[in-house]
Coordinates of C-alpha atoms in Angstrom, one line a residue:
Chain A
M1 CA 147.3 -6.6 -71.7
S2 CA 148.3 -8.8 -69.0
L3 CA 150.7 -11.0 -71.6
L4 CA 152.5 -7.6 -72.8
I5 CA 153.0 -7.1 -68.9
E6 CA 154.8 -10.1 -68.0
K7 CA 157.1 -10.5 -71.6
P8 CA 160.0 -9.1 -71.0
E9 CA 160.5 -10.7 -67.1
A10 CA 159.5 -13.6 -69.4
G11 CA 161.9 -13.1 -72.1
T12 CA 164.8 -12.5 -70.6
P13 CA 166.3 -15.7 -69.0
A14 CA 165.3 -17.2 -72.6
T15 CA 167.7 -15.1 -74.7
R16 CA 170.2 -15.3 -72.0
R17 CA 170.1 -18.9 -72.7
R18 CA 170.7 -18.3 -76.4
R19 CA 173.5 -15.7 -75.9
S20 CA 175.9 -18.6 -76.4
S21 CA 178.2 -15.5 -78.3
V22 CA 179.0 -12.1 -77.9
N23 CA 179.6 -9.8 -81.0
I24 CA 182.7 -8.0 -79.7
P25 CA 182.7 -5.4 -83.0
L26 CA 179.1 -4.5 -81.9
T27 CA 180.2 -4.0 -78.2
L28 CA 182.9 -1.4 -79.6
L29 CA 180.3 0.1 -81.5
A30 CA 178.4 0.5 -78.4
A31 CA 181.2 1.9 -76.1
V32 CA 182.2 4.2 -79.0
L33 CA 178.8 5.6 -79.5
S34 CA 178.4 5.9 -75.1
L35 CA 181.4 8.5 -75.2
T36 CA 178.6 10.8 -77.1
V37 CA 176.6 10.4 -73.5
L38 CA 180.3 10.1 -71.3
I39 CA 182.7 13.0 -72.7
P40 CA 180.0 16.1 -72.0
L41 CA 180.0 14.7 -68.7
Y42 CA 183.6 14.1 -68.3
F43 CA 183.7 18.1 -69.9
T44 CA 181.2 19.0 -67.4
I45 CA 183.3 17.5 -64.4
V46 CA 186.4 18.6 -65.2
T47 CA 185.5 22.5 -65.9
A48 CA 183.7 22.3 -62.4
L49 CA 187.0 21.6 -61.0
K50 CA 189.4 23.8 -62.8
S51 CA 190.0 27.9 -62.7
S52 CA 189.5 30.3 -65.4
D53 CA 192.9 30.3 -66.4
Q54 CA 192.8 26.5 -67.4
L55 CA 190.0 26.6 -69.6
G56 CA 190.8 27.1 -72.9
G57 CA 192.5 24.4 -75.4
N58 CA 189.9 22.0 -76.4
G59 CA 188.7 21.6 -72.7
L60 CA 189.0 18.2 -72.0
A61 CA 192.5 18.1 -70.4
L62 CA 192.1 17.5 -66.7
P63 CA 192.9 20.2 -64.3
T64 CA 196.6 21.1 -63.6
S65 CA 195.1 21.7 -59.8
I66 CA 192.0 20.9 -58.4
H67 CA 189.8 24.3 -57.2
L68 CA 187.4 23.0 -55.2
E69 CA 186.5 27.2 -54.2
N70 CA 184.3 27.1 -57.3
F71 CA 182.1 24.5 -55.3
S72 CA 181.7 26.8 -52.5
N73 CA 181.6 30.0 -54.6
A74 CA 178.4 28.3 -56.3
W75 CA 177.1 27.2 -53.0
K76 CA 176.9 30.8 -51.5
L77 CA 176.0 32.7 -54.6
T78 CA 173.2 30.0 -56.0
N79 CA 172.4 30.0 -52.0
F80 CA 172.1 26.5 -53.3
P81 CA 171.0 24.6 -49.5
N82 CA 167.9 26.3 -49.7
A83 CA 167.5 25.3 -53.4
L84 CA 168.2 22.1 -52.7
L85 CA 165.2 22.1 -49.8
I86 CA 162.7 23.4 -52.0
S87 CA 163.3 21.5 -55.3
G88 CA 163.7 18.3 -52.4
I89 CA 160.5 19.6 -51.0
V90 CA 158.4 20.2 -54.5
T91 CA 159.9 16.5 -55.7
V92 CA 159.2 14.2 -52.9
A93 CA 155.4 16.1 -52.0
A94 CA 154.9 15.9 -55.5
V95 CA 155.7 11.9 -56.0
I96 CA 153.9 10.8 -52.6
L97 CA 150.6 13.2 -53.7
T98 CA 150.6 11.8 -57.6
I99 CA 151.1 8.0 -56.4
L100 CA 148.4 8.1 -53.6
T101 CA 145.7 10.2 -55.7
N102 CA 146.1 9.2 -59.3
S103 CA 146.1 5.6 -58.6
L104 CA 143.0 5.9 -56.9
V105 CA 141.4 8.0 -59.7
A106 CA 142.2 5.1 -62.0
Y107 CA 141.1 2.4 -59.9
A108 CA 137.5 3.9 -59.8
I109 CA 137.4 5.1 -63.4
A110 CA 138.9 1.5 -64.4
R111 CA 136.3 -0.7 -62.6
N112 CA 133.3 1.5 -63.7
M113 CA 134.1 2.1 -67.1
H114 CA 130.7 1.0 -68.0
R115 CA 129.1 3.7 -66.4
P116 CA 128.7 6.8 -68.7
F117 CA 129.8 9.3 -66.0
F118 CA 133.4 7.2 -65.5
K119 CA 133.7 6.7 -69.4
A120 CA 133.5 10.6 -69.9
L121 CA 135.6 11.3 -67.0
Y122 CA 138.5 9.0 -68.7
Y123 CA 138.3 10.8 -72.1
F124 CA 138.1 14.1 -70.8
F125 CA 141.6 13.6 -68.5
I126 CA 142.8 11.8 -71.6
A127 CA 142.2 14.5 -74.0
A128 CA 143.9 17.0 -71.8
L129 CA 146.8 15.3 -73.1
F130 CA 146.8 17.0 -76.3
V131 CA 146.6 20.6 -74.4
P132 CA 150.3 21.9 -74.7
F133 CA 151.5 23.6 -71.2
P134 CA 152.0 27.4 -73.2
I135 CA 148.4 27.5 -73.6
I136 CA 147.9 27.6 -70.1
M137 CA 150.8 29.0 -69.0
L138 CA 149.2 32.8 -68.9
P139 CA 146.0 32.5 -67.1
V140 CA 147.1 29.7 -64.6
T141 CA 150.1 32.3 -63.9
K142 CA 147.3 34.7 -62.7
E143 CA 145.3 32.3 -61.2
M144 CA 147.6 30.8 -58.9
A145 CA 148.7 34.3 -57.3
V146 CA 144.4 34.8 -57.0
L147 CA 144.2 31.5 -55.2
G148 CA 147.7 32.5 -53.0
L149 CA 149.1 29.4 -54.6
D150 CA 152.1 30.9 -56.2
N151 CA 154.4 29.2 -54.1
P152 CA 156.5 25.6 -53.9
V153 CA 152.8 23.9 -52.5
G154 CA 150.9 25.2 -55.8
L155 CA 153.6 23.8 -57.6
F156 CA 153.4 20.2 -56.1
L157 CA 149.8 20.5 -56.7
L158 CA 150.4 21.8 -60.0
Y159 CA 152.4 18.3 -60.6
T160 CA 150.1 16.2 -59.3
V161 CA 147.1 17.7 -61.4
Y162 CA 149.0 18.0 -64.9
G163 CA 150.8 13.9 -64.7
L164 CA 146.9 12.8 -63.9
S165 CA 146.0 12.4 -67.8
F166 CA 149.3 10.6 -68.6
N167 CA 149.0 8.3 -65.4
V168 CA 145.1 7.7 -65.5
L169 CA 146.5 5.9 -68.7
V170 CA 148.9 4.3 -67.5
Y171 CA 147.1 2.7 -64.3
T172 CA 143.9 2.5 -65.9
A173 CA 145.9 0.0 -68.5
F174 CA 147.4 -2.1 -65.9
I175 CA 144.1 -2.4 -63.2
K176 CA 142.1 -3.6 -66.1
S177 CA 144.6 -6.8 -66.1
I178 CA 143.7 -7.5 -62.4
P179 CA 141.1 -10.0 -62.1
A180 CA 137.8 -8.7 -60.1
E181 CA 137.6 -11.7 -58.4
L182 CA 140.8 -10.5 -55.9
E183 CA 138.1 -7.7 -54.8
E184 CA 135.3 -10.1 -54.6
A185 CA 137.1 -12.2 -51.8
S186 CA 137.9 -8.8 -50.1
V187 CA 134.0 -7.7 -50.1
M188 CA 132.8 -10.9 -49.7
D189 CA 134.8 -10.6 -46.4
G190 CA 133.0 -7.5 -45.4
A191 CA 135.6 -5.0 -46.4
S192 CA 134.8 -1.5 -47.7
T193 CA 136.0 -0.3 -51.3
W194 CA 138.3 2.0 -49.6
T195 CA 139.6 -0.9 -47.6
T196 CA 139.5 -3.3 -50.5
F197 CA 141.6 -0.4 -52.4
W198 CA 144.2 0.2 -50.0
K199 CA 144.6 -3.2 -48.6
V200 CA 144.1 -5.7 -51.8
I201 CA 144.6 -3.2 -55.0
F202 CA 147.4 -0.6 -54.0
P203 CA 149.8 -3.4 -53.1
I204 CA 149.1 -5.1 -56.5
L205 CA 150.3 -1.3 -58.3
T206 CA 154.0 -1.5 -56.7
P207 CA 155.5 -2.3 -60.2
I208 CA 153.1 0.9 -62.0
N209 CA 153.7 3.2 -58.6
A210 CA 157.5 2.3 -59.3
T211 CA 157.2 3.8 -62.5
V212 CA 155.1 6.8 -62.1
G213 CA 156.7 8.0 -59.3
I214 CA 160.4 7.6 -61.2
L215 CA 158.9 9.8 -64.1
T216 CA 157.0 12.2 -61.3
C217 CA 160.4 12.4 -59.9
L218 CA 162.5 13.3 -63.0
W219 CA 159.7 16.0 -64.2
A220 CA 159.4 17.5 -60.9
W221 CA 162.9 18.0 -59.9
N222 CA 164.2 18.8 -63.7
D223 CA 161.5 21.2 -64.6
F224 CA 162.0 24.9 -65.5
L225 CA 159.0 26.4 -67.2
L226 CA 156.3 25.9 -64.2
P227 CA 158.7 27.1 -61.4
L228 CA 159.3 30.0 -63.9
V229 CA 156.1 31.0 -64.6
I230 CA 154.6 30.1 -60.6
L231 CA 156.9 31.2 -58.2
S232 CA 157.0 34.6 -57.2
D233 CA 159.1 34.8 -54.2
P234 CA 162.8 34.5 -55.1
T235 CA 163.9 32.7 -51.9
T236 CA 161.5 30.0 -52.9
R237 CA 163.7 29.0 -56.3
T238 CA 164.1 25.8 -57.5
L239 CA 167.5 24.4 -58.5
P240 CA 166.8 24.7 -62.6
L241 CA 165.6 28.1 -61.8
V242 CA 168.3 29.3 -60.0
Q243 CA 170.8 28.4 -62.7
Y244 CA 168.9 30.3 -65.2
V245 CA 169.2 33.6 -62.7
F246 CA 173.0 32.3 -62.0
Q247 CA 173.6 32.5 -66.1
G248 CA 171.7 35.9 -66.3
Q249 CA 174.0 37.4 -63.4
F250 CA 177.4 35.8 -64.1
N251 CA 177.7 34.7 -67.4
T252 CA 181.3 35.1 -67.8
D253 CA 182.3 33.4 -64.4
Y254 CA 182.1 29.9 -66.2
T255 CA 183.9 27.5 -63.4
T256 CA 181.4 28.4 -60.6
A257 CA 178.6 27.9 -63.3
F258 CA 179.9 24.5 -63.7
A259 CA 180.3 24.1 -60.3
S260 CA 177.0 25.0 -59.9
Y261 CA 175.4 22.9 -62.5
L262 CA 177.1 19.9 -61.2
M263 CA 175.8 20.7 -57.7
A264 CA 172.1 20.8 -58.9
M265 CA 172.7 17.5 -61.6
A266 CA 174.3 15.6 -58.7
P267 CA 171.6 14.4 -56.3
L268 CA 169.5 12.6 -59.0
L269 CA 172.8 11.2 -61.0
L270 CA 174.0 9.7 -57.7
I271 CA 170.4 8.0 -56.9
Y272 CA 170.7 7.0 -60.6
I273 CA 174.0 5.3 -60.1
F274 CA 172.6 2.7 -57.6
A275 CA 168.9 2.4 -59.1
Q276 CA 169.4 2.3 -62.6
R277 CA 168.1 -1.1 -63.2
W278 CA 165.4 -0.4 -61.3
V279 CA 165.1 3.3 -62.9
I280 CA 165.0 1.8 -66.7
S281 CA 162.9 -1.5 -66.0
G282 CA 160.5 1.3 -64.1
V283 CA 160.5 3.6 -67.7
M284 CA 160.2 0.4 -70.0
R285 CA 157.1 -0.6 -68.0
G286 CA 155.5 2.7 -68.8
S287 CA 156.1 2.7 -72.3
I288 CA 154.5 -1.1 -72.4
K289 CA 150.6 0.2 -71.3
Chain B
M1 CA 143.4 -11.4 -73.6
T2 CA 141.4 -14.2 -71.6
T3 CA 141.1 -11.4 -68.8
T4 CA 139.6 -9.1 -70.9
A5 CA 137.5 -11.6 -72.4
N6 CA 136.0 -12.8 -68.7
K7 CA 135.8 -9.0 -67.4
P8 CA 132.4 -7.8 -68.2
R9 CA 131.3 -11.0 -66.3
T10 CA 133.2 -10.7 -63.3
T11 CA 132.4 -6.9 -62.9
A12 CA 128.6 -7.3 -63.4
G13 CA 129.2 -10.3 -61.1
L14 CA 130.5 -7.6 -58.4
Q15 CA 128.3 -5.0 -58.8
R16 CA 125.4 -7.0 -58.4
R17 CA 126.6 -8.2 -54.9
R18 CA 127.8 -5.2 -53.8
P19 CA 125.3 -2.4 -52.1
S20 CA 124.3 1.0 -53.7
R21 CA 126.7 2.5 -51.1
A22 CA 130.0 1.4 -52.4
N23 CA 129.1 3.3 -55.6
K24 CA 129.0 6.5 -53.8
T25 CA 132.9 5.5 -52.9
F26 CA 134.1 5.4 -56.3
Y27 CA 132.4 9.2 -56.6
W28 CA 134.3 10.0 -53.5
M29 CA 137.3 8.9 -55.2
V30 CA 137.2 10.7 -58.1
V31 CA 135.0 13.8 -57.6
P32 CA 137.9 15.5 -55.6
A33 CA 140.5 15.0 -58.3
L34 CA 138.3 16.1 -60.9
V35 CA 137.6 19.5 -58.9
L36 CA 141.2 20.2 -58.9
F37 CA 141.8 19.2 -62.4
V38 CA 138.8 21.6 -63.3
I39 CA 140.3 24.6 -61.5
L40 CA 143.9 24.5 -62.1
H41 CA 143.8 22.9 -66.0
T42 CA 140.6 23.4 -67.0
V43 CA 139.3 27.1 -66.2
P44 CA 142.6 28.4 -67.2
T45 CA 142.5 26.8 -70.8
V46 CA 139.1 28.3 -70.9
T47 CA 139.6 31.7 -69.3
G48 CA 142.7 31.9 -72.2
M49 CA 140.6 31.0 -74.7
F50 CA 137.8 33.8 -73.5
Y51 CA 141.0 36.5 -73.5
S52 CA 141.7 35.9 -76.8
F53 CA 138.8 37.9 -78.2
T54 CA 139.6 40.6 -76.2
D55 CA 142.6 43.2 -75.9
Y56 CA 143.7 42.5 -72.2
A57 CA 147.6 43.4 -71.6
G58 CA 147.9 41.3 -68.5
Y59 CA 146.6 44.0 -66.1
G60 CA 144.3 47.2 -66.1
E61 CA 141.1 47.4 -68.6
W62 CA 140.0 45.3 -71.2
D63 CA 137.5 45.0 -74.3
F64 CA 136.3 42.5 -76.9
V65 CA 137.4 43.0 -80.0
G66 CA 136.2 39.6 -82.1
L67 CA 138.5 38.4 -84.1
S68 CA 141.0 40.8 -85.0
N69 CA 143.5 39.0 -82.5
Y70 CA 143.8 35.8 -85.2
V71 CA 143.6 38.2 -88.1
N72 CA 146.7 39.9 -87.1
L73 CA 148.7 36.9 -86.1
F74 CA 148.6 35.9 -89.6
K75 CA 149.9 39.2 -91.0
D76 CA 152.5 39.5 -87.9
D77 CA 156.3 38.0 -89.4
R78 CA 157.6 37.3 -86.0
I79 CA 154.2 35.1 -85.0
M80 CA 155.1 33.2 -88.8
A81 CA 158.4 32.8 -87.9
S82 CA 158.0 31.2 -84.7
Y83 CA 155.9 28.7 -86.3
G84 CA 158.3 28.1 -89.4
F85 CA 161.1 27.7 -87.0
T86 CA 159.2 25.3 -84.4
F87 CA 158.3 23.0 -87.2
L88 CA 161.5 22.8 -88.7
F89 CA 163.0 22.1 -85.7
A90 CA 160.3 19.6 -84.3
I91 CA 160.2 17.5 -87.8
T92 CA 163.8 17.8 -88.0
T93 CA 164.1 16.7 -84.5
T94 CA 161.6 13.6 -84.5
I95 CA 163.3 12.0 -87.4
V96 CA 166.8 12.5 -86.0
V97 CA 165.8 11.0 -82.5
N98 CA 163.5 8.1 -84.0
V99 CA 166.1 6.9 -86.2
G100 CA 169.0 7.0 -83.9
A101 CA 167.2 5.9 -80.9
L102 CA 166.2 2.7 -83.2
F103 CA 169.9 2.5 -84.2
I104 CA 171.1 2.4 -80.7
A105 CA 168.4 0.2 -78.9
I106 CA 169.0 -2.3 -81.8
L107 CA 172.5 -2.2 -81.0
L108 CA 171.9 -2.7 -77.1
N109 CA 169.3 -5.6 -77.5
S110 CA 171.9 -7.4 -79.7
K111 CA 174.6 -9.7 -78.3
I112 CA 176.9 -7.5 -76.7
K113 CA 179.0 -7.6 -73.6
Y114 CA 178.0 -5.3 -70.9
Q115 CA 174.4 -4.9 -72.0
T116 CA 173.0 -3.4 -68.7
A117 CA 175.7 -0.7 -68.2
F118 CA 175.7 0.5 -71.8
R119 CA 171.5 0.4 -71.3
G120 CA 172.3 2.6 -67.9
I121 CA 174.8 4.8 -69.9
F122 CA 172.3 5.9 -72.8
F123 CA 169.5 6.6 -70.3
I124 CA 171.5 9.5 -68.3
P125 CA 170.7 12.1 -70.5
N126 CA 166.9 11.8 -69.7
I127 CA 167.8 11.8 -65.9
L128 CA 169.4 15.5 -66.6
S129 CA 167.4 19.3 -66.5
V130 CA 166.9 20.1 -69.9
L131 CA 167.8 23.8 -69.1
I132 CA 171.4 22.6 -67.5
V133 CA 172.4 20.3 -70.2
G134 CA 171.5 23.2 -72.5
Y135 CA 173.9 25.3 -70.8
V136 CA 176.6 22.8 -70.9
F137 CA 176.3 22.2 -74.7
N138 CA 176.2 26.4 -74.6
Y139 CA 179.8 26.5 -73.5
L140 CA 180.5 23.4 -75.7
L141 CA 179.4 24.9 -78.7
S142 CA 180.7 28.6 -78.2
N143 CA 183.8 27.8 -77.1
N144 CA 185.2 24.2 -78.4
L145 CA 183.5 23.5 -81.2
P146 CA 185.2 26.1 -82.8
L147 CA 188.4 25.4 -81.8
I148 CA 188.1 21.9 -84.1
G149 CA 186.5 23.6 -86.9
Q150 CA 189.8 25.9 -86.8
A151 CA 192.1 22.7 -86.3
L152 CA 190.5 21.4 -89.4
G153 CA 190.1 24.2 -91.2
I154 CA 186.3 24.4 -91.8
D155 CA 184.8 27.6 -92.5
W156 CA 181.2 27.2 -90.7
L157 CA 182.7 25.4 -87.9
S158 CA 185.0 28.2 -87.3
T159 CA 182.7 30.3 -85.3
S160 CA 180.0 29.2 -83.0
I161 CA 177.1 28.2 -84.9
L162 CA 175.3 29.2 -82.4
A163 CA 175.7 32.7 -83.2
N164 CA 175.0 32.2 -86.9
P165 CA 171.6 32.7 -87.6
D166 CA 171.4 30.2 -90.3
L167 CA 173.5 27.6 -88.2
A168 CA 171.5 28.1 -84.7
W169 CA 169.0 26.0 -85.2
L170 CA 171.1 23.2 -85.9
G171 CA 172.8 23.3 -82.4
I172 CA 169.3 23.2 -81.0
V173 CA 168.5 19.8 -83.3
G174 CA 171.7 18.5 -81.7
V175 CA 172.0 19.2 -78.0
T176 CA 167.8 18.0 -78.0
A177 CA 168.3 15.3 -79.8
W178 CA 171.5 14.0 -77.9
Q179 CA 169.1 14.3 -74.3
S180 CA 165.6 12.8 -76.1
I181 CA 167.0 9.8 -77.7
A182 CA 167.7 8.3 -74.3
F183 CA 163.9 8.4 -73.6
S184 CA 163.1 7.0 -76.9
V185 CA 165.8 4.2 -76.7
I186 CA 163.8 2.9 -73.7
I187 CA 160.5 2.8 -75.3
Y188 CA 162.3 0.9 -78.5
L189 CA 163.8 -1.5 -75.9
A190 CA 160.6 -2.0 -74.4
G191 CA 159.1 -2.8 -77.8
L192 CA 162.1 -4.8 -79.0
Q193 CA 161.7 -7.5 -76.2
T194 CA 158.2 -8.4 -77.2
V195 CA 159.7 -9.8 -80.7
P196 CA 160.4 -13.4 -80.3
E197 CA 163.5 -14.8 -80.9
E198 CA 162.5 -17.8 -83.0
L199 CA 161.6 -15.6 -85.8
Y200 CA 165.1 -14.1 -86.1
E201 CA 166.2 -18.1 -86.0
A202 CA 163.7 -19.2 -88.9
A203 CA 164.9 -16.0 -90.8
G204 CA 168.5 -16.9 -90.4
L205 CA 168.1 -20.5 -91.4
D206 CA 165.8 -19.0 -94.5
G207 CA 169.1 -16.8 -95.2
A208 CA 167.6 -13.6 -94.5
S209 CA 170.2 -10.7 -94.2
P210 CA 170.2 -8.3 -91.2
W211 CA 168.6 -5.8 -93.0
R212 CA 165.9 -8.1 -94.6
Q213 CA 165.4 -9.1 -91.0
F214 CA 164.8 -5.7 -89.9
R215 CA 162.5 -4.8 -92.2
S216 CA 160.7 -7.8 -92.2
I217 CA 160.6 -8.6 -89.1
T218 CA 161.9 -6.3 -86.3
F219 CA 159.9 -3.3 -87.5
P220 CA 156.7 -4.5 -88.0
M221 CA 156.8 -6.1 -84.8
I222 CA 157.5 -3.1 -83.0
A223 CA 155.8 -0.3 -85.5
G224 CA 153.2 0.1 -82.7
Y225 CA 155.9 1.5 -80.5
F226 CA 157.2 3.5 -83.4
T227 CA 153.9 5.1 -83.6
I228 CA 154.3 6.1 -79.8
N229 CA 157.5 7.6 -80.0
M230 CA 156.5 9.7 -83.4
V231 CA 153.7 11.1 -81.8
L232 CA 155.2 11.7 -78.2
A233 CA 158.4 13.3 -79.5
L234 CA 156.2 15.7 -82.2
K235 CA 154.0 16.9 -79.5
G236 CA 157.1 17.5 -76.9
L237 CA 159.1 18.8 -79.4
L238 CA 156.6 21.2 -80.8
Q239 CA 156.4 22.6 -76.8
A240 CA 160.5 23.3 -76.9
F241 CA 161.6 25.5 -74.7
D242 CA 164.0 25.3 -71.9
Q243 CA 166.8 24.1 -74.4
I244 CA 166.1 27.0 -76.5
V245 CA 166.1 29.6 -73.6
A246 CA 170.1 27.9 -72.5
L247 CA 171.0 27.5 -76.0
T248 CA 170.2 31.0 -78.1
N249 CA 167.7 32.4 -75.5
G250 CA 165.5 32.9 -79.0
G251 CA 168.8 34.6 -80.9
P252 CA 171.0 35.7 -83.0
G253 CA 167.8 38.3 -83.7
T254 CA 165.2 36.0 -83.1
S255 CA 165.8 33.3 -85.4
T256 CA 165.6 30.5 -83.1
E257 CA 162.5 32.0 -81.0
S258 CA 159.9 28.9 -81.0
V259 CA 155.7 29.7 -80.1
A260 CA 156.3 28.6 -76.7
M261 CA 158.9 31.5 -76.4
V262 CA 156.6 34.0 -78.0
I263 CA 153.9 33.1 -75.9
Y264 CA 156.0 33.5 -72.8
R265 CA 157.7 37.0 -74.0
G266 CA 154.8 38.5 -75.3
G267 CA 152.4 37.4 -72.6
F268 CA 154.5 38.2 -69.7
Q269 CA 156.9 40.7 -70.7
G270 CA 155.1 42.5 -73.8
G271 CA 151.7 43.2 -72.3
E272 CA 150.3 40.9 -75.0
Y273 CA 148.4 38.8 -73.2
G274 CA 145.4 38.8 -75.1
Y275 CA 147.1 38.4 -78.1
Q276 CA 149.2 35.9 -77.1
M277 CA 146.2 33.7 -75.9
A278 CA 144.9 34.0 -79.5
N279 CA 148.1 32.8 -80.7
S280 CA 148.1 30.1 -78.0
V281 CA 144.6 28.7 -79.1
V282 CA 146.1 28.2 -82.8
Y283 CA 148.9 26.3 -81.6
L284 CA 146.3 24.1 -79.7
V285 CA 145.0 23.8 -83.1
V286 CA 147.9 22.9 -84.6
I287 CA 149.2 20.3 -82.5
V288 CA 145.6 18.5 -82.0
V289 CA 145.2 18.4 -85.5
L290 CA 148.8 17.5 -86.2
S291 CA 148.9 15.1 -83.6
L292 CA 145.8 13.1 -84.8
L293 CA 146.4 13.3 -88.4
Q294 CA 149.9 11.5 -87.4
M295 CA 148.4 8.7 -85.1
R296 CA 145.8 8.1 -88.3
F297 CA 149.0 7.6 -90.6
L298 CA 150.8 5.8 -88.9
S299 CA 148.2 3.3 -87.3
R300 CA 147.3 2.7 -90.8
K301 CA 150.9 2.2 -91.9
E302 CA 151.0 -0.2 -88.9
S303 CA 147.9 -2.2 -90.3
E304 CA 149.3 -2.4 -93.4
L305 CA 153.0 -3.9 -92.2
Q306 CA 151.0 -6.9 -90.3

């Protein structure tokens, strides 16, 4: 396991040294293929800047005049600051709570796998990976309403609990590769298991914490079905949910709709542009478990 | 490898020296999470299964109806059609995603310029909301693609494919693949980096063609990643909901209704709570059986390759 995890970092310098010649035709092919990603993005941006009578044609033309009022209209119609705040709170809370609790659970399981209780627990959590959300969708909606959790608090709790299955898998694989001698030293110094976890293990988990954090962030920010069924109060709608309601009410006002889509995508897109390398290596690490 | 081999000895040593009180700490670490998990995941799963044997509408009174929900499911054309659509969609998209992603990952792993920038671009679809991507493509497919079709004189492209009961599913496949490829590319790239460069050098000296190198080196070496991608993709795609809501909302008619959508509509809006729970149980069994079969089949293939 440890061998696999170190591979990408160890492999990169070696491959770079041998990369003497650059393949120009393949670079061009990559450039052409990347247009399939960039053109829809470009299209979203220019449409958001146009007025309705500039729509039409192939849609790729630059706007003849910039219409920023699309954004202010979308801002007001979707109550954007409110949705942004709700999405932000749910995402940040889900990420923090997930990292703090899921790593702890995985640590206890990984270090006690020889005990039947922890082994059973491991398989119990992993088995839940196979349960598709639509199956629990109806009962959990009722249950959350009964518990008074049909709100953003219930929502981030659900992300934390539902992420457990996959995260335990990723964390335990990594924790097993940490030599137990590290903790022994700390225990010998008289540290409790709690202290040992927070002071010794948790800092070592940083790369996996980053992976879990990134994946949880993408999930909580972009998810649509869970907020759709859980949130009962219209003033607590998340960004994707707002787009859904907006689309239903103003389905012909395309330029405002595109401004609204762009505003909903922008926060994560901007963070991604600056932290791109980091995000990709984080996701890659998650797949090498 | 060495750490795994040493593990039993060191862990046992740790346990012997640790007082029994420390073990209680481990229970405190997992029990709160376990309780929450049972309340929010296991209880809904089990109550759902329970209600699948009743005629509960989601409100009011209910009676036990035995297996009649399950029997009725198989006579229900709309349910059967939703399974047909979901399979057709999920299998087609899984194949498209994996072939496309493998191709792009190999391209991005080869000696191209601006490698990191290209990787960054190809991952963008994965950070966008499925629903919003669906809305953007809905507009493109119903307003811009027909214009291209008309200009080229292609009949079936001249009107919106999303409004055509026979073609709408292809639109959903295309948009979903556009987005799902991003994640699979990253997993394949992680796999490709575990292949030692020396193997290609040796194969190159022996005069092996690129296709031969792919078949004999690349694919066998990343077979495990192929399995992960196939299982994850199929499982995820069988649950499709967001993109369909945004692209066709199940239409035209009910031609693109996925199972998840039928459960949502029947359960929340149609007063078919008990009936849709029976549908959910069948759906769960289908997903579990398919995932296990796929894993067995693919891991057997994997060991044949190595």
